[in-house]
PDB file of C-alpha atoms in Angstrom:
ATOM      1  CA  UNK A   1       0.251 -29.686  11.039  1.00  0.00           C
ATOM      2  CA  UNK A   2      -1.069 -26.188  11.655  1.00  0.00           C
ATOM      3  CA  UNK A   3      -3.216 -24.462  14.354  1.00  0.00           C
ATOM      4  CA  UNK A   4      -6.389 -22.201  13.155  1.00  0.00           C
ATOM      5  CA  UNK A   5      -8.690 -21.089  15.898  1.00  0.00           C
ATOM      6  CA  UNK A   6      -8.572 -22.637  19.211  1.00  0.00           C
ATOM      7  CA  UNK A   7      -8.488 -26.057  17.801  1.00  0.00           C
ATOM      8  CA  UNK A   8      -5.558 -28.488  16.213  1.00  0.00           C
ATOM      9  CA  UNK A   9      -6.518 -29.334  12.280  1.00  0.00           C
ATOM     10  CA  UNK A  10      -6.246 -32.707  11.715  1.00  0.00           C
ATOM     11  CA  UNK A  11      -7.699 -33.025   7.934  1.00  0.00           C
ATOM     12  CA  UNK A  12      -7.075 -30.606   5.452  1.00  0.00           C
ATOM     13  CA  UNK A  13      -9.552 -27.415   5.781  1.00  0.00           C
ATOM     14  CA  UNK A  14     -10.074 -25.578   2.829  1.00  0.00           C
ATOM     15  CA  UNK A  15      -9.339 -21.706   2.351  1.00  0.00           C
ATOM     16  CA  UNK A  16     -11.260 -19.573   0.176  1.00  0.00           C
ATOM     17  CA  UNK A  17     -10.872 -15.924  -1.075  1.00  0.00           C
ATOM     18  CA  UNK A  18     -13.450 -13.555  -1.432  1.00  0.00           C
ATOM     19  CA  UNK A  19     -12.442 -10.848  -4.661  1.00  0.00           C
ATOM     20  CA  UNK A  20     -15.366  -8.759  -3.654  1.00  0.00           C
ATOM     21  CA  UNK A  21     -13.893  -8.196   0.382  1.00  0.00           C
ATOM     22  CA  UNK A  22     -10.667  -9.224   0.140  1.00  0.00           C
ATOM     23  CA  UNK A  23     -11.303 -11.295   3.219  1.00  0.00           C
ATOM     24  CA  UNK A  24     -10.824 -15.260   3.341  1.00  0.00           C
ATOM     25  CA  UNK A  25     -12.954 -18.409   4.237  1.00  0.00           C
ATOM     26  CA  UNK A  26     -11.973 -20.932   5.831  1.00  0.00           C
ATOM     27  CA  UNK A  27     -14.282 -24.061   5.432  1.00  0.00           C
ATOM     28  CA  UNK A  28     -12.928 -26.945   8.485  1.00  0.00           C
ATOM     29  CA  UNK A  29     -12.758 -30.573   7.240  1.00  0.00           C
ATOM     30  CA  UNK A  30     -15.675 -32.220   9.688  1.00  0.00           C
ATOM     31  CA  UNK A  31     -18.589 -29.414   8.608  1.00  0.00           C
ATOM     32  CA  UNK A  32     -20.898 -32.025   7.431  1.00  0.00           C
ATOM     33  CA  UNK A  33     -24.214 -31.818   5.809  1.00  0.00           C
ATOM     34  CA  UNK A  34     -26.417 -31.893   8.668  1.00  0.00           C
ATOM     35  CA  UNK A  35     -24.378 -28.278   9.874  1.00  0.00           C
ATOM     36  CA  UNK A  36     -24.495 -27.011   6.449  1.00  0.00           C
ATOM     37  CA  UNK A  37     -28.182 -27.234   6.669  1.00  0.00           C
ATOM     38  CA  UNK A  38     -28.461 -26.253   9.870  1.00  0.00           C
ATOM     39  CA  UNK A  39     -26.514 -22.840   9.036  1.00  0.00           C
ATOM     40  CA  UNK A  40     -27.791 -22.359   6.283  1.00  0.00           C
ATOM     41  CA  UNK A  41     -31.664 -22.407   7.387  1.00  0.00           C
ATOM     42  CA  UNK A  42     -30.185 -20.056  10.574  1.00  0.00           C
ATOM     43  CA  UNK A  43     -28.661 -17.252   8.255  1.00  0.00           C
ATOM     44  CA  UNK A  44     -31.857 -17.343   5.307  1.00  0.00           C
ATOM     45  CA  UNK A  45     -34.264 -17.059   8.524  1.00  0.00           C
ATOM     46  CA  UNK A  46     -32.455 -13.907   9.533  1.00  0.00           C
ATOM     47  CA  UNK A  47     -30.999 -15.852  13.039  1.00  0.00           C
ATOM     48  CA  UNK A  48     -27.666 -15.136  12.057  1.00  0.00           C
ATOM     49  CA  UNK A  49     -26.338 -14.606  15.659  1.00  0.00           C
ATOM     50  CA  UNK A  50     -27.447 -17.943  16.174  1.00  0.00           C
ATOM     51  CA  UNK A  51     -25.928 -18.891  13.488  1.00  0.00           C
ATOM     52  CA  UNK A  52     -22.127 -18.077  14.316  1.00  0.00           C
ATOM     53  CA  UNK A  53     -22.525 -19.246  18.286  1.00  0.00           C
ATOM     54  CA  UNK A  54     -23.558 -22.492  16.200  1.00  0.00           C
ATOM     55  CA  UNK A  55     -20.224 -22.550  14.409  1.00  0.00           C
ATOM     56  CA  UNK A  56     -18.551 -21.314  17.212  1.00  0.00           C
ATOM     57  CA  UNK A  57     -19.471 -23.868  19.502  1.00  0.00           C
ATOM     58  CA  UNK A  58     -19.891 -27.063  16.799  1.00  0.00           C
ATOM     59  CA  UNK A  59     -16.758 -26.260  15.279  1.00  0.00           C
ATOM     60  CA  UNK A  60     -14.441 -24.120  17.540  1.00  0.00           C
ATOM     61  CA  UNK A  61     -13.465 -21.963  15.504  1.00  0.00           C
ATOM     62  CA  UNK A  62     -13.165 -17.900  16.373  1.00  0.00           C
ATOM     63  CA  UNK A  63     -15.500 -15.442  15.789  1.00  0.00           C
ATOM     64  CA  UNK A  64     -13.665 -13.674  13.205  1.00  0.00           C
ATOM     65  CA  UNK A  65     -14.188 -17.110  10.746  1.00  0.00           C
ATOM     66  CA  UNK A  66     -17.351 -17.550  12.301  1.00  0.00           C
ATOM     67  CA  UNK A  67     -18.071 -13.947  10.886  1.00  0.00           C
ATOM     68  CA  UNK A  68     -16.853 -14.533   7.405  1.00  0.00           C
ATOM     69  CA  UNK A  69     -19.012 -17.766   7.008  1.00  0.00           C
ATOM     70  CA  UNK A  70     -22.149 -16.079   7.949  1.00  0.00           C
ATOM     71  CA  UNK A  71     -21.150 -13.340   5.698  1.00  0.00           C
ATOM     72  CA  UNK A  72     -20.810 -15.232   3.132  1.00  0.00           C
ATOM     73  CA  UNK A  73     -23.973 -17.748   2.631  1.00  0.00           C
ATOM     74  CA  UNK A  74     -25.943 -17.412  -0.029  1.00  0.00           C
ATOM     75  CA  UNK A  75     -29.134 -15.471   0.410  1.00  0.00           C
ATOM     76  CA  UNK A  76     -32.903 -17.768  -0.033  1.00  0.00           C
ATOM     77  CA  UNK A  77     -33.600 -19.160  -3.183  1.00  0.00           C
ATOM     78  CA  UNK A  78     -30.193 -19.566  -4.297  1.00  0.00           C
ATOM     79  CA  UNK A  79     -28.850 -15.845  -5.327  1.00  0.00           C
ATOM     80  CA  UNK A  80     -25.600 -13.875  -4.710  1.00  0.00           C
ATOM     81  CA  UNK A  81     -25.656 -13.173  -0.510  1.00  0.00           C
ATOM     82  CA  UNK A  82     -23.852  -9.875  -1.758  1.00  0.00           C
ATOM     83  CA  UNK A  83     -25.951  -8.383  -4.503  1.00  0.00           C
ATOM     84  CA  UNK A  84     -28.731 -10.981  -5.141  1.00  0.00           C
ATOM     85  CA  UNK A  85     -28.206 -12.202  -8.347  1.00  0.00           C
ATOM     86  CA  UNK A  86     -28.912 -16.401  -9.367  1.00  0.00           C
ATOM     87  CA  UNK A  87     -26.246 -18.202  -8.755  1.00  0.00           C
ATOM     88  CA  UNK A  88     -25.465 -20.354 -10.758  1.00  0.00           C
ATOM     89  CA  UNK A  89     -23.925 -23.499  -8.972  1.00  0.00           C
ATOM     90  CA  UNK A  90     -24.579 -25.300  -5.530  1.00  0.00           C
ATOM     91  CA  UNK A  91     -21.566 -25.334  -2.837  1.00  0.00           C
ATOM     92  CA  UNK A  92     -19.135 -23.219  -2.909  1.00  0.00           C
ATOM     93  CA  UNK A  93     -19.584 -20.728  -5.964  1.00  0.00           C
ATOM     94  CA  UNK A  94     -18.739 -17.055  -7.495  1.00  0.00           C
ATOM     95  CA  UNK A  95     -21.386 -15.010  -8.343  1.00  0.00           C
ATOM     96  CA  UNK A  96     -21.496 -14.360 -12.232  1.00  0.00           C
ATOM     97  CA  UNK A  97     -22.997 -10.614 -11.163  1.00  0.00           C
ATOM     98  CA  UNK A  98     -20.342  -9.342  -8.495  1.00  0.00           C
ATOM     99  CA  UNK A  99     -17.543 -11.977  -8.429  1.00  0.00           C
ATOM    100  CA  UNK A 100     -18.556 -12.168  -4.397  1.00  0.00           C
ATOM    101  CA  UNK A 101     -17.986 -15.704  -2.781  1.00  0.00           C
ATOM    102  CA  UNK A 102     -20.685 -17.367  -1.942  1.00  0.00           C
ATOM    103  CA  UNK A 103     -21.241 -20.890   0.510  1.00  0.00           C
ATOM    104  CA  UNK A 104     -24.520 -21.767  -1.059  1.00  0.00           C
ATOM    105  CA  UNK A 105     -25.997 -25.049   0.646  1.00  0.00           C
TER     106      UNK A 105
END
């Protein structure tokens, strides 16, 4: 068992790295739909402040991951976050255009 954050992981949270910033993303176990959404709609309606004090506060995680989340949804209308290219794929996807991670909900 391993500590992330400020909270104890009890299911298996899954890591994901970014080729374009050479940062990481860590995705916890109990996100669930209803948060994806909710994120999702925050960060494509520009509230992206509100946004990571969601994921802080839902979640517990620090603000550093709570950064690199927001950083890395997908931009409206499903395109690359990074340089706005289609994507191509729903979830979690590279963009064919810049190789940038993208959470695309």
């Amino acid at each position: 068992m391993s500590i992330m954050s400020d909270r104890q992981v009890l299911f298996m949270d899954e890591v994901y790295e970014c080729p374009q910033c050479n940062g990481s993303l860590t995705l916890p176990s109990e996100i669930d739909e209803a948060i994806q959404l909710e994120l999702a709609t925050a960060c494509r309606g520009d509230r992206k402040i509100e946004a990571m004090v969601l994921i802080h506060k839902r979640l517990n995680l620090n603000l550093r991951d709570c950064k690199q989340m927001i950083h890395h949804i997908s931009g409206p209308g499903d395109v690359c976050g990074r340089c706005a290219h289609k994507l191509l794929e729903r979830g979690i996807t590279y963009c064919s255009g810049c190789n940038s991670l993208n959470v695309n909900w």
